[in-house]
CSV table of C-alpha atoms in Angstrom, one decimal:
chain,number,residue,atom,x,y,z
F,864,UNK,CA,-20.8,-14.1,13.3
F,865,UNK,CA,-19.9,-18.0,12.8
F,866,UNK,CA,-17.7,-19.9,10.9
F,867,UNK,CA,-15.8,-17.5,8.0
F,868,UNK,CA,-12.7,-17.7,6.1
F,869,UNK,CA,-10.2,-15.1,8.7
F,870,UNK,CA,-9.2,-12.1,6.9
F,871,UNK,CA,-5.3,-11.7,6.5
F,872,UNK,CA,-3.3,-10.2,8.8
F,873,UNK,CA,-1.9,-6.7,8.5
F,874,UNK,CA,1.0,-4.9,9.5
F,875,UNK,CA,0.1,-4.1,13.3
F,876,UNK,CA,1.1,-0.6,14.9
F,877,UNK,CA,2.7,2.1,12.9
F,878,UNK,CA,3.6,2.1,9.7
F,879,UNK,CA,6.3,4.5,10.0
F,880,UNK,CA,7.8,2.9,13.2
F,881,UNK,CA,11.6,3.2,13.2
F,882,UNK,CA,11.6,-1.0,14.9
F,883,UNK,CA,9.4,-3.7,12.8
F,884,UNK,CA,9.5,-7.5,14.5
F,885,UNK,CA,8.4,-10.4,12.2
F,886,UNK,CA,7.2,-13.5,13.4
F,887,UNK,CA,6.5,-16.5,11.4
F,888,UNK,CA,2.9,-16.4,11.6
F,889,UNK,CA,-0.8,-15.6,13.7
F,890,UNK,CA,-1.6,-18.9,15.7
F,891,UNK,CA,-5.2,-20.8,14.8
F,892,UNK,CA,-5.8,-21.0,18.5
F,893,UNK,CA,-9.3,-21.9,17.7
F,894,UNK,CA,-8.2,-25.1,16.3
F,895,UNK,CA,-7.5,-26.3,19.6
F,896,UNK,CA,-9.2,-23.6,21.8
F,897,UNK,CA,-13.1,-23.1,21.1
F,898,UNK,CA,-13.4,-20.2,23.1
F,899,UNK,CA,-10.8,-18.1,21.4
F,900,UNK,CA,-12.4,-15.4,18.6
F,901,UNK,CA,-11.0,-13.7,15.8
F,902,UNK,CA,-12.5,-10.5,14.1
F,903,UNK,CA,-14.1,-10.2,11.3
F,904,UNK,CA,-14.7,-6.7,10.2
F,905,UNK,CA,-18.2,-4.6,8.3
F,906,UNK,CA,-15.6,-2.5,6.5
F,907,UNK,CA,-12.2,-1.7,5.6
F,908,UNK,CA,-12.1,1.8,8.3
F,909,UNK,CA,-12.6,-1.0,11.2
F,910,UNK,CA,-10.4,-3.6,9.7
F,911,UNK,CA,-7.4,-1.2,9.8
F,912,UNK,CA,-7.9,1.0,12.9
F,913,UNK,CA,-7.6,-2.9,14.0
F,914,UNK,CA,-4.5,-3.4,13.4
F,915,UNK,CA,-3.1,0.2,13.4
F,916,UNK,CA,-4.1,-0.1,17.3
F,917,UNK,CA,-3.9,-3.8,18.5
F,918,UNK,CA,-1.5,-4.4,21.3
F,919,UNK,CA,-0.5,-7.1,22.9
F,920,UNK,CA,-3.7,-9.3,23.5
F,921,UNK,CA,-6.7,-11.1,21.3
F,922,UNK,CA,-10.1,-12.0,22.6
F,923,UNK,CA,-11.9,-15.2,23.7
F,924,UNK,CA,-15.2,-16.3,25.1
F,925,UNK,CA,-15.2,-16.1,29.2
F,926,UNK,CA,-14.7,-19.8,30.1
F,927,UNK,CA,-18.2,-20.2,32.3
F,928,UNK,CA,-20.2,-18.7,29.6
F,929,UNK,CA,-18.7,-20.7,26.7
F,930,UNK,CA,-19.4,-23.6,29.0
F,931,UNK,CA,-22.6,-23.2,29.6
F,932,UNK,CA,-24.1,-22.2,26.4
F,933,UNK,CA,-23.3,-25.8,25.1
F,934,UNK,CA,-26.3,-27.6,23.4
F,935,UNK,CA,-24.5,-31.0,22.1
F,936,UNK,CA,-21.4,-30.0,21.7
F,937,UNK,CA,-22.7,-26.7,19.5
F,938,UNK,CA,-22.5,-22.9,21.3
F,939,UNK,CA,-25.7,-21.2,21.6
F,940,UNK,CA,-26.8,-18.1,22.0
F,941,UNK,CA,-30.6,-16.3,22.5
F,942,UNK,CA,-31.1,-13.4,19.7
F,943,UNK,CA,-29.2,-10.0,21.1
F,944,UNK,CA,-27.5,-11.8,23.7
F,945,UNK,CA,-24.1,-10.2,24.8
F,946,UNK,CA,-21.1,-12.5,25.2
F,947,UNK,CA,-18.5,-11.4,28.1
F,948,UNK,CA,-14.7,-11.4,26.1
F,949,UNK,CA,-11.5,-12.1,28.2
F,950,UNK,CA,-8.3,-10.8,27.0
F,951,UNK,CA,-5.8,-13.4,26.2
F,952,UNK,CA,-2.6,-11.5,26.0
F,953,UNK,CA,-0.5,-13.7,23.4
F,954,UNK,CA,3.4,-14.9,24.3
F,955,UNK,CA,5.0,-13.7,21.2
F,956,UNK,CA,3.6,-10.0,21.0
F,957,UNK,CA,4.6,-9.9,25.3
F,958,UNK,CA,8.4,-11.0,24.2
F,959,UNK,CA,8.3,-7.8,21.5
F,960,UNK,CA,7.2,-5.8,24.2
F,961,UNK,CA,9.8,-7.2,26.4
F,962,UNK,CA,12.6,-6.6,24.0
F,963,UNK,CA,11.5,-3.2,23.6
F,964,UNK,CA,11.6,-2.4,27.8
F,965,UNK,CA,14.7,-4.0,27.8
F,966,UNK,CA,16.1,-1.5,25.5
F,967,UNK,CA,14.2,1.7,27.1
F,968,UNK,CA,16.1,0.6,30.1
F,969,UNK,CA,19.4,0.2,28.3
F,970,UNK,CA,19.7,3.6,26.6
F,971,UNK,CA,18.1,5.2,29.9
F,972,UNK,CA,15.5,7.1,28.5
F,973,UNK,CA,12.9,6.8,31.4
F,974,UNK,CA,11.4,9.7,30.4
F,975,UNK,CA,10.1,8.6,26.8
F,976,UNK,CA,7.2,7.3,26.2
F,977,UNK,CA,7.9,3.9,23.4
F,978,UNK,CA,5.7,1.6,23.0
F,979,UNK,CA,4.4,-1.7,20.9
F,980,UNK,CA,2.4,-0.4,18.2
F,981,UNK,CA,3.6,3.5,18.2
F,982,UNK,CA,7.6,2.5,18.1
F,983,UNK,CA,7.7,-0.9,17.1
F,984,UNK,CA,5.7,-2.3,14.3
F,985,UNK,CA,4.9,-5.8,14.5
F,986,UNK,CA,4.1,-8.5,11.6
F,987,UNK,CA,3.9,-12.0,10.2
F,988,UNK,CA,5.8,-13.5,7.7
F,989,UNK,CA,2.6,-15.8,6.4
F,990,UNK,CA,-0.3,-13.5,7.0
F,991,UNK,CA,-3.1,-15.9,7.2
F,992,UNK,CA,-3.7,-17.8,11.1
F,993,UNK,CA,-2.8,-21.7,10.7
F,994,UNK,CA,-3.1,-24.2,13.4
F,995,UNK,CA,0.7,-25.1,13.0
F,996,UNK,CA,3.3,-26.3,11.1
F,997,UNK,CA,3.0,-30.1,11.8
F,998,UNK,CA,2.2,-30.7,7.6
F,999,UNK,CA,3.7,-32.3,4.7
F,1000,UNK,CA,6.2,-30.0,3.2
F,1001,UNK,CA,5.1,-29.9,0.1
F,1002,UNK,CA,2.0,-28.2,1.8
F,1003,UNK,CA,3.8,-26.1,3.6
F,1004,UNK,CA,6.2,-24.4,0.4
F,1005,UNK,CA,2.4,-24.0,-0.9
F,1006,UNK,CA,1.4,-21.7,1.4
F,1007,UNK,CA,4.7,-19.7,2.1
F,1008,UNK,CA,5.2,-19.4,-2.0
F,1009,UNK,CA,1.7,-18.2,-2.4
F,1010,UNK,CA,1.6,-15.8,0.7
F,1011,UNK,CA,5.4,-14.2,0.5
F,1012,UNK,CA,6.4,-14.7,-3.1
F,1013,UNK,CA,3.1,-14.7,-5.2
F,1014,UNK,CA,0.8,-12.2,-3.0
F,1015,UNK,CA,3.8,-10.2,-1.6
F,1016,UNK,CA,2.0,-9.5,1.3
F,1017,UNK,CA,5.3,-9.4,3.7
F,1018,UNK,CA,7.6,-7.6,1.1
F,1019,UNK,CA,4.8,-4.9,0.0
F,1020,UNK,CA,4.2,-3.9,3.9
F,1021,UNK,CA,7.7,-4.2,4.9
F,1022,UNK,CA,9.0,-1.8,1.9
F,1023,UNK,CA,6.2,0.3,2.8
F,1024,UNK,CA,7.5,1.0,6.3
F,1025,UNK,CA,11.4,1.2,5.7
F,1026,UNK,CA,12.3,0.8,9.1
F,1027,UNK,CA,15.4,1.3,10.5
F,1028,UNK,CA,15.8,-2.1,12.3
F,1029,UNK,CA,14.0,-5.3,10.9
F,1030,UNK,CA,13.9,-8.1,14.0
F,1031,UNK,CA,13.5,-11.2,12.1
F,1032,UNK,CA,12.7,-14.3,14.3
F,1033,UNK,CA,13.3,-18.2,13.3
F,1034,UNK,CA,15.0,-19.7,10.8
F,1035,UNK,CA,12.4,-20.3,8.4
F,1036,UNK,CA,12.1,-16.5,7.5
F,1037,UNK,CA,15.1,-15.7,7.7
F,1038,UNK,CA,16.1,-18.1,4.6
F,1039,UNK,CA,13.3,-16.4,2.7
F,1040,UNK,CA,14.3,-13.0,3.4
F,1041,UNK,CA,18.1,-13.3,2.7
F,1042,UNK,CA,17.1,-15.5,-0.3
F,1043,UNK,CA,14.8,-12.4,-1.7
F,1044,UNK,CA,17.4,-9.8,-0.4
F,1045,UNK,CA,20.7,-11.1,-1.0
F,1046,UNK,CA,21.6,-8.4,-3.2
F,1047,UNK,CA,20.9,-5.5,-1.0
F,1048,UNK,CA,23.1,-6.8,2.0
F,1049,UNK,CA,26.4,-5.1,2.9
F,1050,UNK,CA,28.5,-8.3,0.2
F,1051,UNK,CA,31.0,-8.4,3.3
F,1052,UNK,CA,28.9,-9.6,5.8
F,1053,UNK,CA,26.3,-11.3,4.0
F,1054,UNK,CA,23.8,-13.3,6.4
F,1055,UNK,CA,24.2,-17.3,6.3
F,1056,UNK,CA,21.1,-19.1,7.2
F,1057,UNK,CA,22.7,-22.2,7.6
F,1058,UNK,CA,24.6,-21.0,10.2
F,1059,UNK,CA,24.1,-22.5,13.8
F,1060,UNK,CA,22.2,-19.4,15.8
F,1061,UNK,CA,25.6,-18.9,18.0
F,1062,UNK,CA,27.7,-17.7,15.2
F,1063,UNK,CA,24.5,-15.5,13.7
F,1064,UNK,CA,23.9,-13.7,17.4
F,1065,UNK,CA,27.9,-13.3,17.6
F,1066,UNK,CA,28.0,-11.3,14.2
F,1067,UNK,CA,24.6,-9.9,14.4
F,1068,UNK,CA,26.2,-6.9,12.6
F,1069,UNK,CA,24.3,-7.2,9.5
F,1070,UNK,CA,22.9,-4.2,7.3
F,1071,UNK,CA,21.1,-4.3,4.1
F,1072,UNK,CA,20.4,-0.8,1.8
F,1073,UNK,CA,17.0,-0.9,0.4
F,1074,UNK,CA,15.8,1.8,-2.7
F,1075,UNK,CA,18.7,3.6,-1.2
F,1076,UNK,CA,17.9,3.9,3.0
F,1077,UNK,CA,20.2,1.7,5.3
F,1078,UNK,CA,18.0,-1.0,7.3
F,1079,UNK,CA,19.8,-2.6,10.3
F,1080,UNK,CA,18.5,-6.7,10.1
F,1081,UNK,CA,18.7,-8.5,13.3
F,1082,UNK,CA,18.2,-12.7,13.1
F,1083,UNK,CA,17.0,-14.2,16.5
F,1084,UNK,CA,16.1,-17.9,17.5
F,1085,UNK,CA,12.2,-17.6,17.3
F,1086,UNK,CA,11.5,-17.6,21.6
F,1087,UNK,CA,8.3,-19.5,21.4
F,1088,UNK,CA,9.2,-22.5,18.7
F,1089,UNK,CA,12.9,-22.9,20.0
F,1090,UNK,CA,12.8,-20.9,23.5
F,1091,UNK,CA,15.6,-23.2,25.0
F,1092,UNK,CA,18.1,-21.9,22.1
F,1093,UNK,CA,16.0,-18.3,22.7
F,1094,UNK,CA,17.4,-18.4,26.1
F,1095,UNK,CA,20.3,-20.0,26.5
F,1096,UNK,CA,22.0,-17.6,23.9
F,1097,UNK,CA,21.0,-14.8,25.7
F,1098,UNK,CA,19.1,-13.3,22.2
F,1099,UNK,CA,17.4,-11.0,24.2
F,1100,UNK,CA,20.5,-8.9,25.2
F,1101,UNK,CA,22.1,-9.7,21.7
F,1102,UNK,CA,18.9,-8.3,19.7
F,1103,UNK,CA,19.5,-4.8,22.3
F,1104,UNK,CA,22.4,-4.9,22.1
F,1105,UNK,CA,22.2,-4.3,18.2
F,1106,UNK,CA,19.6,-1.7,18.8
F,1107,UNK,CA,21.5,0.0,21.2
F,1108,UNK,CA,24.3,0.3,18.6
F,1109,UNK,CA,21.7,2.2,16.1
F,1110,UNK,CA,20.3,4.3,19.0
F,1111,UNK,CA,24.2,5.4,19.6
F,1112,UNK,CA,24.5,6.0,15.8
F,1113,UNK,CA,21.7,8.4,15.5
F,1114,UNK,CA,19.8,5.8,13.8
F,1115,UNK,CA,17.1,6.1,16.1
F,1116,UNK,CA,16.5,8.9,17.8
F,1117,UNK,CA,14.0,10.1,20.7
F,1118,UNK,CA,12.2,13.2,19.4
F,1119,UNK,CA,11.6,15.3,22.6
F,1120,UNK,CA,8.4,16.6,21.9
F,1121,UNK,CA,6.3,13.1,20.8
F,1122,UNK,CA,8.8,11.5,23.6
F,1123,UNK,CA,8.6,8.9,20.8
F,1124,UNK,CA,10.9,7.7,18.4
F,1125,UNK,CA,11.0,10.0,15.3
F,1126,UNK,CA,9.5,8.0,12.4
F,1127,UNK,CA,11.1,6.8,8.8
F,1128,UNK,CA,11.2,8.6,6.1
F,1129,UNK,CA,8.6,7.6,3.7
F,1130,UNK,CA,5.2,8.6,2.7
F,1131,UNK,CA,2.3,7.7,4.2
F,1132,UNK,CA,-1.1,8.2,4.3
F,1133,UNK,CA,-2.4,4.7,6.3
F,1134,UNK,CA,-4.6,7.1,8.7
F,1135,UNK,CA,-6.2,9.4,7.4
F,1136,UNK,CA,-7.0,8.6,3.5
F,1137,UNK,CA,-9.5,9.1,0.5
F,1138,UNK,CA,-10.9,5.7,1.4
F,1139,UNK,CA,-10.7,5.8,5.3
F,1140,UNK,CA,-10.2,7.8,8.6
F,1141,UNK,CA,-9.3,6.3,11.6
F,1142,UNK,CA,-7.2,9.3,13.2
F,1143,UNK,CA,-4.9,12.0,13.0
F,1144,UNK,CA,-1.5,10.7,12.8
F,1145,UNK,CA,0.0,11.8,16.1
F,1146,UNK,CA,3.4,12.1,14.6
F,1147,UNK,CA,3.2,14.9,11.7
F,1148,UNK,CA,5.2,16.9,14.8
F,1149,UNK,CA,7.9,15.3,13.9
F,1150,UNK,CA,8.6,16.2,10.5
């Protein structure tokens, strides 16, 4: 297709599964990387059976063939010519899929059948790609003002879902979020983002109510942007051990005849719509 403006991000997976991660936001990889592609969609079916389905990889140009379509710097290609895509698996969606093995393992439920997508939701903070953060900060309020507080395209999707746990990764959301929710957090454990990431992971105990359901909010170092902190806190075991505390509750629960997590309780209609139909929602079982 060529050079367009990227469409912003959705909400990836389920909208009703019981786990949602939030990074900060999707990587312009194209800035840097030529080869790497981003979708742009004919209509709105294709644009969320996208996102409803994506898992833990993008696309980009096989190497050779980018290579050698080159005319003067410029990529060229013959009328009806097929390009061959590899799959670039990206780091950030591999550590949510990590995180969520890690806790299979940990509540020994061999037997069920979670996933990334089905049983934890993933999104972005700032839904449009950018090449990074390396801008002038008055830049950089811009964009985070006009994409969380002026378009509301985190809150609207995230009040959507209603999950049960909310991972939220790197300090830069997690100001914005306790600065929007401040009110709806337990008032005798409210979240400090100016606390160092030791004393946040130590008393990662936190738990907001939200139009009346009970959301479990866990804050982690962000594992690509500060991976040495990531990792030498051990936030891994911290953010399952906090969802291992809400499996034990009954705040998650395994329902035996999906072998998935049952969903949250709120309405939706994302698959199957008067607009669009991209499935049958596999989950209507558990109701």
């Amino acid at each position: 297709m060529g050079k367009r403006y990227l469409v912003p991000e959705l909400l990836s997976g389920c909208r009703r599964a019981p786990i949602m991660s939030v990074g900060l936001n999707p990587n312009l990889r194209g800035a840097t990387q030529p080869e790497r592609i981003y979708p742009y969609f004919d209509d709105i079916q294709q644009y969320a059976k996208h996102f409803r389905y994506r898992t833990t990889f993008k696309y980009s140009i096989a190497d050779d063939f980018y290579q050698s379509h080159l005319v003067d710097g410029i990529f060229v290609l013959k009328e009806g010519e097929r390009v061959p895509m590899d799959r670039e698996y990206v780091s950030m969606y591999v550590k949510y899929d990590a995180i969520l093995t890690a806790f299979k393992n940990a509540i020994n439920v061999q037997d069920a059948d979670l996933s990334l997508g089905d049983d934890v939701s993933y999104y972005n903070f700032v839904v449009c790609h950018s090449p990074g953060w390396n801008m002038d900060s008055a830049t950089e309020k811009g964009i985070v003002e006009e994409c969380f507080d002026n378009r509301g395209f985190f809150r609207k999707q995230f009040e959507q879902s209603m999950p049960k746990a909310v991972i939220i990764f790197g300090k830069a959301i997690m100001k914005k979020f306790v600065a929007k929710y401040r009110e709806e957090f337990d008032p005798n454990n409210v979240p400090d983002p100016n606390d160092n990431y030791a004393n946040i992971l130590a008393n990662n105990k936190y738990v907001m109510t939200l139009k009346g359901k009970r959301i479990r909010v866990i804050f982690s170092p962000h594992p690509q942007a500060i991976s040495g902190v990531y990792y030498s806190l051990n936030a891994q075991d911290r953010i399952v051990d906090a969802l291992k505390e809400e499996y034990e509750a009954g705040n998650l629960e395994i329902d035996p005849k999906t072998k998935h997590f049952k969903r949250t309780d709120v309405d939706c209609k994302f698959c199957d719509n008067d607009i669009f139909y991209i499935g049958d929602c596999g989950f209507q079982i558990s109701e």
